[in-house]
CSV table of C-alpha atoms in Angstrom, one decimal:
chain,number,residue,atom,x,y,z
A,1,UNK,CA,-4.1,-28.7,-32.6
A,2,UNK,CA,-5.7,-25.6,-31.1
A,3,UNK,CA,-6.7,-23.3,-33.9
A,4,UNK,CA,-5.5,-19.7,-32.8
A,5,UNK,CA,-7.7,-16.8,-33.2
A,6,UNK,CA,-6.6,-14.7,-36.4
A,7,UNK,CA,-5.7,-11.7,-34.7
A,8,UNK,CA,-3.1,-13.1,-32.9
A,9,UNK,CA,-1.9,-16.4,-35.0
A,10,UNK,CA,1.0,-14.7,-36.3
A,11,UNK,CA,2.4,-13.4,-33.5
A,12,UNK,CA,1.3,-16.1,-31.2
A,13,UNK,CA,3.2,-18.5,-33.2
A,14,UNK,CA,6.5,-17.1,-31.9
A,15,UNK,CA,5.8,-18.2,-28.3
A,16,UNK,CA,5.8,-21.6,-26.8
A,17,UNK,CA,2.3,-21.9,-25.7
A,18,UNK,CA,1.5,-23.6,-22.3
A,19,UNK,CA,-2.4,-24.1,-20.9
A,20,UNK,CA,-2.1,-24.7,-16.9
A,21,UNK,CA,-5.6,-26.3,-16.2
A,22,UNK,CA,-4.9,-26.6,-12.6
A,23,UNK,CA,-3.6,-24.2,-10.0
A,24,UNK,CA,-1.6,-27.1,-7.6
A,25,UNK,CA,1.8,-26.9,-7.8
A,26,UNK,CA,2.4,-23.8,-8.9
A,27,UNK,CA,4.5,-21.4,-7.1
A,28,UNK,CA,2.1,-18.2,-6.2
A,29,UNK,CA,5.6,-16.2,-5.5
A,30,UNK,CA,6.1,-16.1,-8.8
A,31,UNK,CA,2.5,-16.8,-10.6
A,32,UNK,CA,1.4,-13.9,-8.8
A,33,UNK,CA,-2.0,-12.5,-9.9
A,34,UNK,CA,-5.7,-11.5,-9.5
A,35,UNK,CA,-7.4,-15.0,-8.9
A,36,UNK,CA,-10.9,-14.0,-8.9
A,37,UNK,CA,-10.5,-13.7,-13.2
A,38,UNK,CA,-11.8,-16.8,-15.2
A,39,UNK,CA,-8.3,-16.4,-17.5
A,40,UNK,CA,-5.2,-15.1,-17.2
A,41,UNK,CA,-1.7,-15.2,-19.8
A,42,UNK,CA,1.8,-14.3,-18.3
A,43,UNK,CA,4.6,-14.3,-21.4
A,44,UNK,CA,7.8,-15.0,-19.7
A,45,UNK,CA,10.8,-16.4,-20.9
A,46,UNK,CA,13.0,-19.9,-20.3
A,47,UNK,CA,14.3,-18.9,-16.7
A,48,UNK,CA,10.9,-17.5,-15.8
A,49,UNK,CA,11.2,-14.1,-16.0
A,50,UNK,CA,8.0,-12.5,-17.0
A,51,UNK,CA,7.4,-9.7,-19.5
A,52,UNK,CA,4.1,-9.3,-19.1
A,53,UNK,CA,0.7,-10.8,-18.4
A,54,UNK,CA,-2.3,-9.9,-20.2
A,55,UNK,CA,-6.1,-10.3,-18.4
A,56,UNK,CA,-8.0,-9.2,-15.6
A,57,UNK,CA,-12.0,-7.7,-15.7
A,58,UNK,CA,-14.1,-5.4,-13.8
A,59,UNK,CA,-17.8,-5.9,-12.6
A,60,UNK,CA,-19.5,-5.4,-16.0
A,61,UNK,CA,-18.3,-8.7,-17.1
A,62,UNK,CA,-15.9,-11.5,-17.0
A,63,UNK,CA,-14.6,-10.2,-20.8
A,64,UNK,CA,-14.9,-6.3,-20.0
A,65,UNK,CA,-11.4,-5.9,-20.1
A,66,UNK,CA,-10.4,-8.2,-23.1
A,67,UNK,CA,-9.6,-7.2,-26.8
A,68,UNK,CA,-8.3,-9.5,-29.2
A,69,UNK,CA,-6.2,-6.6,-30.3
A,70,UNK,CA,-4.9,-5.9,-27.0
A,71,UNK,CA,-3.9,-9.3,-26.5
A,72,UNK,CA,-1.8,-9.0,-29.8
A,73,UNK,CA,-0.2,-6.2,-28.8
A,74,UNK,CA,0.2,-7.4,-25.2
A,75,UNK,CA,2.1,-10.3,-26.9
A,76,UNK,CA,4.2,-8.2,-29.4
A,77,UNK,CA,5.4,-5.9,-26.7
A,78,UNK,CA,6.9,-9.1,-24.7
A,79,UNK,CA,8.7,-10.2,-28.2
A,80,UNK,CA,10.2,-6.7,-28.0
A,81,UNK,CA,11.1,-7.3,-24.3
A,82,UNK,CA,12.7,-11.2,-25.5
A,83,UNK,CA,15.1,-9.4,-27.6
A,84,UNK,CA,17.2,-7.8,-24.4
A,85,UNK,CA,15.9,-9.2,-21.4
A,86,UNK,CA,16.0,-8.1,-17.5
A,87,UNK,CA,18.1,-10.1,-15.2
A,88,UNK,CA,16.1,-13.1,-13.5
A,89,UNK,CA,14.8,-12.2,-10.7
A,90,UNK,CA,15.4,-15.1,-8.1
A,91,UNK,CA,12.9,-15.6,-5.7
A,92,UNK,CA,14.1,-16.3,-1.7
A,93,UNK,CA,12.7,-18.8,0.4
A,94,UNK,CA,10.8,-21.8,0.2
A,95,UNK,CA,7.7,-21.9,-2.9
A,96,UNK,CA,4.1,-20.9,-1.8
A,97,UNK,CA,1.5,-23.6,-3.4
A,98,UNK,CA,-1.8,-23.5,-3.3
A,99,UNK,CA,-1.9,-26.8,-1.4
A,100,UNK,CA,0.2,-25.7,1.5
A,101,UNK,CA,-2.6,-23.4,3.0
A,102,UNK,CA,-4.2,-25.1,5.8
A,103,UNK,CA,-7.6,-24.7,4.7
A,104,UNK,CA,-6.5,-26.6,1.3
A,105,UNK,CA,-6.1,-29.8,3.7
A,106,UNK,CA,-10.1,-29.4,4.4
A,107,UNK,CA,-10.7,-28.3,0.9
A,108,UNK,CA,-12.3,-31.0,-1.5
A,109,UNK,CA,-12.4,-31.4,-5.2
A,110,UNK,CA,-10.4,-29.6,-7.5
A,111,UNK,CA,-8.9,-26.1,-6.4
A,112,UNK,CA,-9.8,-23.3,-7.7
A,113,UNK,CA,-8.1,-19.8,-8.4
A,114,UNK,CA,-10.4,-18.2,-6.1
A,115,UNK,CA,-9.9,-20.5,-3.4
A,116,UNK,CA,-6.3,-19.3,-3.2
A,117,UNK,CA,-8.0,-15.9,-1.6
A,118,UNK,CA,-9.9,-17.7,0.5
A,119,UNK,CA,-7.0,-20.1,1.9
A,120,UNK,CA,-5.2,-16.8,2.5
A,121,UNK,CA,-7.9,-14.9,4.3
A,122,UNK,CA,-8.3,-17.9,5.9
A,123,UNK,CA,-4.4,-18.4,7.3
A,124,UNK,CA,-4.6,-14.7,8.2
A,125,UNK,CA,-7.7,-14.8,10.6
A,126,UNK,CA,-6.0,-17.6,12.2
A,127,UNK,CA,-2.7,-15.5,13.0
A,128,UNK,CA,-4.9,-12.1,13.8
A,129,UNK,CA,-3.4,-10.4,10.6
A,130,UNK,CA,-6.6,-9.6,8.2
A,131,UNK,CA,-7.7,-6.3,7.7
A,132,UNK,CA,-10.6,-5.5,5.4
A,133,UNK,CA,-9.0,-3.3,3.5
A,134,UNK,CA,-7.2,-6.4,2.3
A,135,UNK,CA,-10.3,-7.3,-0.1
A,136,UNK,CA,-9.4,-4.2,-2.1
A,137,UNK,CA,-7.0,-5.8,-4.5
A,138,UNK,CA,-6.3,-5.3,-8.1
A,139,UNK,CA,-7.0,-1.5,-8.0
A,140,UNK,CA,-8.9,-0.8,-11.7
A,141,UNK,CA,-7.1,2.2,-13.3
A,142,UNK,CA,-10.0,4.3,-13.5
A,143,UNK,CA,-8.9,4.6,-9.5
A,144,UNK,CA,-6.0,6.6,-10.1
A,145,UNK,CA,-8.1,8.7,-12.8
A,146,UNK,CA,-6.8,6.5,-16.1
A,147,UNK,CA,-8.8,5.5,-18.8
A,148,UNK,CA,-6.3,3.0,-20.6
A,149,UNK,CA,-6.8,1.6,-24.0
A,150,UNK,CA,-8.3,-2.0,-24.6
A,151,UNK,CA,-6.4,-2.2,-27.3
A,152,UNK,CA,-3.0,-0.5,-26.6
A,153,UNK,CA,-2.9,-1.5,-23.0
A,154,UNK,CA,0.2,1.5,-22.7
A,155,UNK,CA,-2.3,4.1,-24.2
A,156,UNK,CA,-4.3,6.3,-22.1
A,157,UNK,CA,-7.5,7.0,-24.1
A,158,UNK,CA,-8.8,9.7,-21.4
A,159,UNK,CA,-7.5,10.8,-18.0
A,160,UNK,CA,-10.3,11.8,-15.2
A,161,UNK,CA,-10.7,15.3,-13.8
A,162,UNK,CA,-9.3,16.3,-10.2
A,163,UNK,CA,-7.5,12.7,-10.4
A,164,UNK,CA,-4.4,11.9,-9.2
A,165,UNK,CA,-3.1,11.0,-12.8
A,166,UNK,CA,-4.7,14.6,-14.1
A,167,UNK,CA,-2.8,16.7,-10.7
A,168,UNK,CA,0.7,14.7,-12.3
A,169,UNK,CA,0.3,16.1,-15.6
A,170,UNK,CA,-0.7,13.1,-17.6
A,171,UNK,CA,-2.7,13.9,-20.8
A,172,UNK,CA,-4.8,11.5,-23.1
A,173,UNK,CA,-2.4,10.2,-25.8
A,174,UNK,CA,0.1,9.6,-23.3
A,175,UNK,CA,1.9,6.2,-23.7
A,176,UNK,CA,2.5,4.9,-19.9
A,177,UNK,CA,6.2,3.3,-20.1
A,178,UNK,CA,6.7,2.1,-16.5
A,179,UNK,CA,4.1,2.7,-13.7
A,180,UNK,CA,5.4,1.5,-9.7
A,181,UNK,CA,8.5,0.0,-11.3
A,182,UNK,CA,7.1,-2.1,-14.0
A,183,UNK,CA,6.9,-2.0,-17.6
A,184,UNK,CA,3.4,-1.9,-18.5
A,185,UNK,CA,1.7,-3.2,-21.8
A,186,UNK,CA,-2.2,-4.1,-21.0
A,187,UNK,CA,-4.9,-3.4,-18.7
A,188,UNK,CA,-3.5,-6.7,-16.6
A,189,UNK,CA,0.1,-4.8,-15.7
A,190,UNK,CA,-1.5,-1.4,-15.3
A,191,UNK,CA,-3.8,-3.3,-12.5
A,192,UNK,CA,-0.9,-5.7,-11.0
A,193,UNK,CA,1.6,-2.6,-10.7
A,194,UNK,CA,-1.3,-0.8,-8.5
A,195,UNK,CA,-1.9,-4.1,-6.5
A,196,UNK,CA,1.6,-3.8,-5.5
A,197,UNK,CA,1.5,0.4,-5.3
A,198,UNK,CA,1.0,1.5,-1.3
A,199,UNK,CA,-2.1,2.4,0.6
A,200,UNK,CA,-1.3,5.8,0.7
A,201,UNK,CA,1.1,8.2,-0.7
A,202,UNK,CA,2.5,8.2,-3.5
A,203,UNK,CA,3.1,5.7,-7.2
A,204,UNK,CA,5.9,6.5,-9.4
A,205,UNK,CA,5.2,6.7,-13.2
A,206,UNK,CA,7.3,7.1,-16.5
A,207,UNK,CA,5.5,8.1,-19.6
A,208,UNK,CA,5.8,9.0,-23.0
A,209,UNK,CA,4.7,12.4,-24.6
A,210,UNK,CA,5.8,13.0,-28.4
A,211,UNK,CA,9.0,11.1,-28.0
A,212,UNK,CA,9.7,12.6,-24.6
A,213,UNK,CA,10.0,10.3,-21.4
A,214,UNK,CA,8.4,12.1,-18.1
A,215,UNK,CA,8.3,12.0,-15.1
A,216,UNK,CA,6.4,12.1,-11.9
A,217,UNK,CA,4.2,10.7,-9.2
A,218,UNK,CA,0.6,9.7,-8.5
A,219,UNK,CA,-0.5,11.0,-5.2
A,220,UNK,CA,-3.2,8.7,-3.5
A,221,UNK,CA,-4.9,9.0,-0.3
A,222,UNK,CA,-6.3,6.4,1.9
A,223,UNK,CA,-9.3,4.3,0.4
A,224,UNK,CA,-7.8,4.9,-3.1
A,225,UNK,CA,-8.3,1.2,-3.7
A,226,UNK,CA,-12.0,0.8,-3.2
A,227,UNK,CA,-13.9,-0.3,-5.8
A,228,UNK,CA,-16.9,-2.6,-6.8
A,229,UNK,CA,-15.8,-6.3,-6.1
A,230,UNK,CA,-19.3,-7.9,-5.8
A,231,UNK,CA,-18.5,-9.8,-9.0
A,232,UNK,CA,-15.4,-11.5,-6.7
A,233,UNK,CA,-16.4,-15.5,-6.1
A,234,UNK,CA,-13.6,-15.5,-3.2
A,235,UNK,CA,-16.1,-12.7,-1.2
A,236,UNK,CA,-19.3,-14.2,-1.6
A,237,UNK,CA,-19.4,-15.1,2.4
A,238,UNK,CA,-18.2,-11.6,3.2
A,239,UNK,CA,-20.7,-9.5,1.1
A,240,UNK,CA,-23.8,-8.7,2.6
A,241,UNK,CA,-27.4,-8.4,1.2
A,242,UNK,CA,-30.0,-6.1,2.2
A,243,UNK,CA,-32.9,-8.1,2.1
A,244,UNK,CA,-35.4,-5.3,0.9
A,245,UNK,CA,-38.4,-5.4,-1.7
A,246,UNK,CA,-39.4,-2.3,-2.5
A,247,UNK,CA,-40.9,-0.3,-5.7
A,248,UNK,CA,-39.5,3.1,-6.9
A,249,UNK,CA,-41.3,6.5,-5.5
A,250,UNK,CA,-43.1,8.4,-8.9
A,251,UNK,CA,-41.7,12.1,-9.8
A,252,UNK,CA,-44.9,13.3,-8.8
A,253,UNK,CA,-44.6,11.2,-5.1
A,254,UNK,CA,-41.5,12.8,-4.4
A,255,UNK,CA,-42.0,16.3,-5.6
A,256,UNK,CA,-44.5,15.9,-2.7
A,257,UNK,CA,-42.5,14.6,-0.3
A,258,UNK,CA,-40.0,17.3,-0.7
A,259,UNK,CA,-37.1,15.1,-2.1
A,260,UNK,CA,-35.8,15.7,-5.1
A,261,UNK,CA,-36.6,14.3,-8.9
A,262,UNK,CA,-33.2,11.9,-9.5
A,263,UNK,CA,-32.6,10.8,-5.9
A,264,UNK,CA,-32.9,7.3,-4.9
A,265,UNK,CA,-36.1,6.7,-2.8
A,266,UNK,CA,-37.0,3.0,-2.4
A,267,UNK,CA,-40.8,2.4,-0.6
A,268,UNK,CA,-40.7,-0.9,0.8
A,269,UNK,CA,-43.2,-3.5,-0.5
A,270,UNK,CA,-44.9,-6.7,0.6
A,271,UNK,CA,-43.4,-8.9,4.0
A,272,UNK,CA,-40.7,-7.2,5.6
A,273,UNK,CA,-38.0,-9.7,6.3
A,274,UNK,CA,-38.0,-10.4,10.3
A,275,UNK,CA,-34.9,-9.0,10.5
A,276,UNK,CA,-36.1,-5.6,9.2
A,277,UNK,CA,-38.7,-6.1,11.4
A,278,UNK,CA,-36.5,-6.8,14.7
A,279,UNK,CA,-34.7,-3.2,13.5
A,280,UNK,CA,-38.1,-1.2,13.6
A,281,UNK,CA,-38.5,-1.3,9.8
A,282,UNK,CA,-42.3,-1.3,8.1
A,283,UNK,CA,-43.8,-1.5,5.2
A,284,UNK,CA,-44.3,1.7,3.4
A,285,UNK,CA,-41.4,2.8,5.0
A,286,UNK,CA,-39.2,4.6,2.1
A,287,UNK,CA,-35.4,4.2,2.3
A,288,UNK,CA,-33.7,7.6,1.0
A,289,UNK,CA,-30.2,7.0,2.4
A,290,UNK,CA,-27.5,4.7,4.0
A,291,UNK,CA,-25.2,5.8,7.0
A,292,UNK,CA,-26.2,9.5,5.8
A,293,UNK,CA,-25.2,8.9,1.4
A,294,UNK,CA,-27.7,9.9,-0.7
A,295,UNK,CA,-27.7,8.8,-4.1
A,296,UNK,CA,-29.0,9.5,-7.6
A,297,UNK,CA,-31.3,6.8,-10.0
A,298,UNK,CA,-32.8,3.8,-9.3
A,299,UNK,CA,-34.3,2.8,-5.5
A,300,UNK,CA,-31.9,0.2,-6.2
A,301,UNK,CA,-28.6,1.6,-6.1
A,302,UNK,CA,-28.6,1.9,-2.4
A,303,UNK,CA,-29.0,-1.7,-1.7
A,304,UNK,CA,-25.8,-2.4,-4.6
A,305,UNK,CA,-24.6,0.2,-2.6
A,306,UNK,CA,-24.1,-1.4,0.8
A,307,UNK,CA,-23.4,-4.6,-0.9
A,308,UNK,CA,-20.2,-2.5,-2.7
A,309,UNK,CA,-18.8,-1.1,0.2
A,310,UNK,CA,-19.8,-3.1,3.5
A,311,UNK,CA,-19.3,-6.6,5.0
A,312,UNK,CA,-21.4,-9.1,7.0
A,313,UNK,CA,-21.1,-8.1,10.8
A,314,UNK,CA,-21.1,-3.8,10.1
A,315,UNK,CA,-23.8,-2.2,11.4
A,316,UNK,CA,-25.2,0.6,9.1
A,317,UNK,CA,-27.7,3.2,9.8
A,318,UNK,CA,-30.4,3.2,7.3
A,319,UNK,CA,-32.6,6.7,7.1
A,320,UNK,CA,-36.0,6.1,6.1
A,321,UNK,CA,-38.9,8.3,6.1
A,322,UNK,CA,-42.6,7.2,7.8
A,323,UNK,CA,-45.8,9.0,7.2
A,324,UNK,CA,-43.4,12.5,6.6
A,325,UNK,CA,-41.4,12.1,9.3
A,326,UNK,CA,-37.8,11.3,8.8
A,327,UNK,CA,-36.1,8.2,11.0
A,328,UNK,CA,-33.0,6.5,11.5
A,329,UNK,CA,-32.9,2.7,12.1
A,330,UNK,CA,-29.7,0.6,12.7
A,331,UNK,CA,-29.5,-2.5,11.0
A,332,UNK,CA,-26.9,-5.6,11.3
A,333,UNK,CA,-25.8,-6.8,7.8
A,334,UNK,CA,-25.7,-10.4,7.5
């Protein structure tokens, strides 16, 4: 018998608990969710019709996003869905397995979550359908300027300035009651309903303010989505790497270059990768920005930075600056 943590034992107790150790067979129309995570909990009901899920995880961690408390409350908040259910939603067409992608047919071993993604990106370069902007799934809810509780997953602890949840009115204290159409109990449903939320326009959104239900609308522009996926498995052939060594300029070094005390300023060390080389890079050459972004901290940052928000086969322009002159070199990312 699988001792239950003591946070959740009592509660957990009330639902028929199933571990799915493999991903075949399962239809993805229904068990719809982010499959870069290492764990993932839907509560549903006898005819499949889910409540909730609880899960998910951001690029601090693979547990960044996971509270025992949250995943009691998570639970309780499906028990109080059990007691007057939705309709079942019945799902048209055939089911969509994980072994019916035709990359699965080359695939060997065991199948993973993340392979799903990569069966699908796969399926859609074959029919010309991919876009980039497809790797932008699972929006965090930090995007659309909330700050939601690990441990009330409906609560919003804070809501960021000149966001698109701060121009709607929403406050922290708020309790979120449906966001995009669905009911909303933890970090994982906050995330799914803004996987399923547009591109561009806007979100619809019911919350809760001292016992009063509002109303009202997140506005969200193109590239809303982006955020850092470097932790993703399913991307690791798509994200490039700059391959640069290079030491940190001194206060004093760029006080006399004219650059100022917190930007990022990388002097590259040691043998240039031929790559580099082929692109007119040298050594002692010092990186200060990429594509013409300029950051703060650590020399660092502006390699995570191309790695966040480029792909192999994009051409950047790297500005670097040689023996006080300023230069721009392009460089293929690989």
């Amino acid at each position: 018998m699988v001792r239950l943590h003591p946070e959740i034992a009592e509660v957990a107790q009330q639902f028929v608990r199933v571990r799915l150790t493999r991903i075949e067979g399962m239809d993805l129309r229904r068990f719809e969710f982010d499959y870069d995570v290492t764990w993932y909990a839907f509560f549903l009901n006898a005819d499949e019709t889910i409540y909730g899920r609880y899960g998910g995880r951001d690029a601090r961690g693979a547990e960044s996003r996971f509270s025992w408390k949250g995943l009691r409350y998570a639970l309780e908040r499906a028990l109080e869905q059990h007691q007057h259910p939705p309709p079942p939603v019945r799902l048209a067409g055939k089911p969509l397995r994980a072994e019916d992608y035709p990359s699965a047919k080359q695939h060997r071993g065991c199948i993973h979550c993340h392979n799903i993604n990569e069966f699908r990106r796969a399926a859609e370069l074959a029919s010309g359908t991919w876009h980039r902007d497809g790797i932008w799934v699972y929006p965090l809810p930090e995007n659309v300027g909330l700050v939601i509780d690990n441990d009330a997953g409906d609560r919003i602890q804070a809501v960021l300035a000149n966001s698109p949840a701060a121009r709607a009115g929403l406050r922290a204290g708020d309790r979120l009651v449906r966001l995009n159409g669905y009911s909303v109990a933890s970090f994982a449903d906050v995330s799914y309903a803004l996987h399923k939320a547009p591109a561009q326009g806007s979100i619809p959104i019911i919350w809760e303010r001292s016992g009063q239900v509002q109303h009202g609308e997140l506005r969200v522009s193109a590239g809303w989505r982006k955020t850092n996926v470097t932790w993703r498995p399913s991307l690791l052939d798509l994200l490039p790497a700059l391959p640069i060594a290079g030491e940190d300029l001194s206060p004093a070094e760029k006080a006399q270059l004219g650059l100022k005390r917190e930007q990022s300023a990388l002097r590259l060390v040691g043998r240039l990768h031929e790559s580099l080389i082929r692109a007119g890079l040298q050594p002692g050459d010092v990186l200060l920005a990429v594509d013409g972004v300029t950051l703060q901290g650590p020399g660092e940052n502006l390699l995570a930075y191309v790695r966040q928000n480029y792909l192999v086969g994009d051409t950047i322009t790297l500005q670097v600056l040689r023996n006080g002159k300023r230069l721009e070199v392009r460089y293929p990312l690989r």
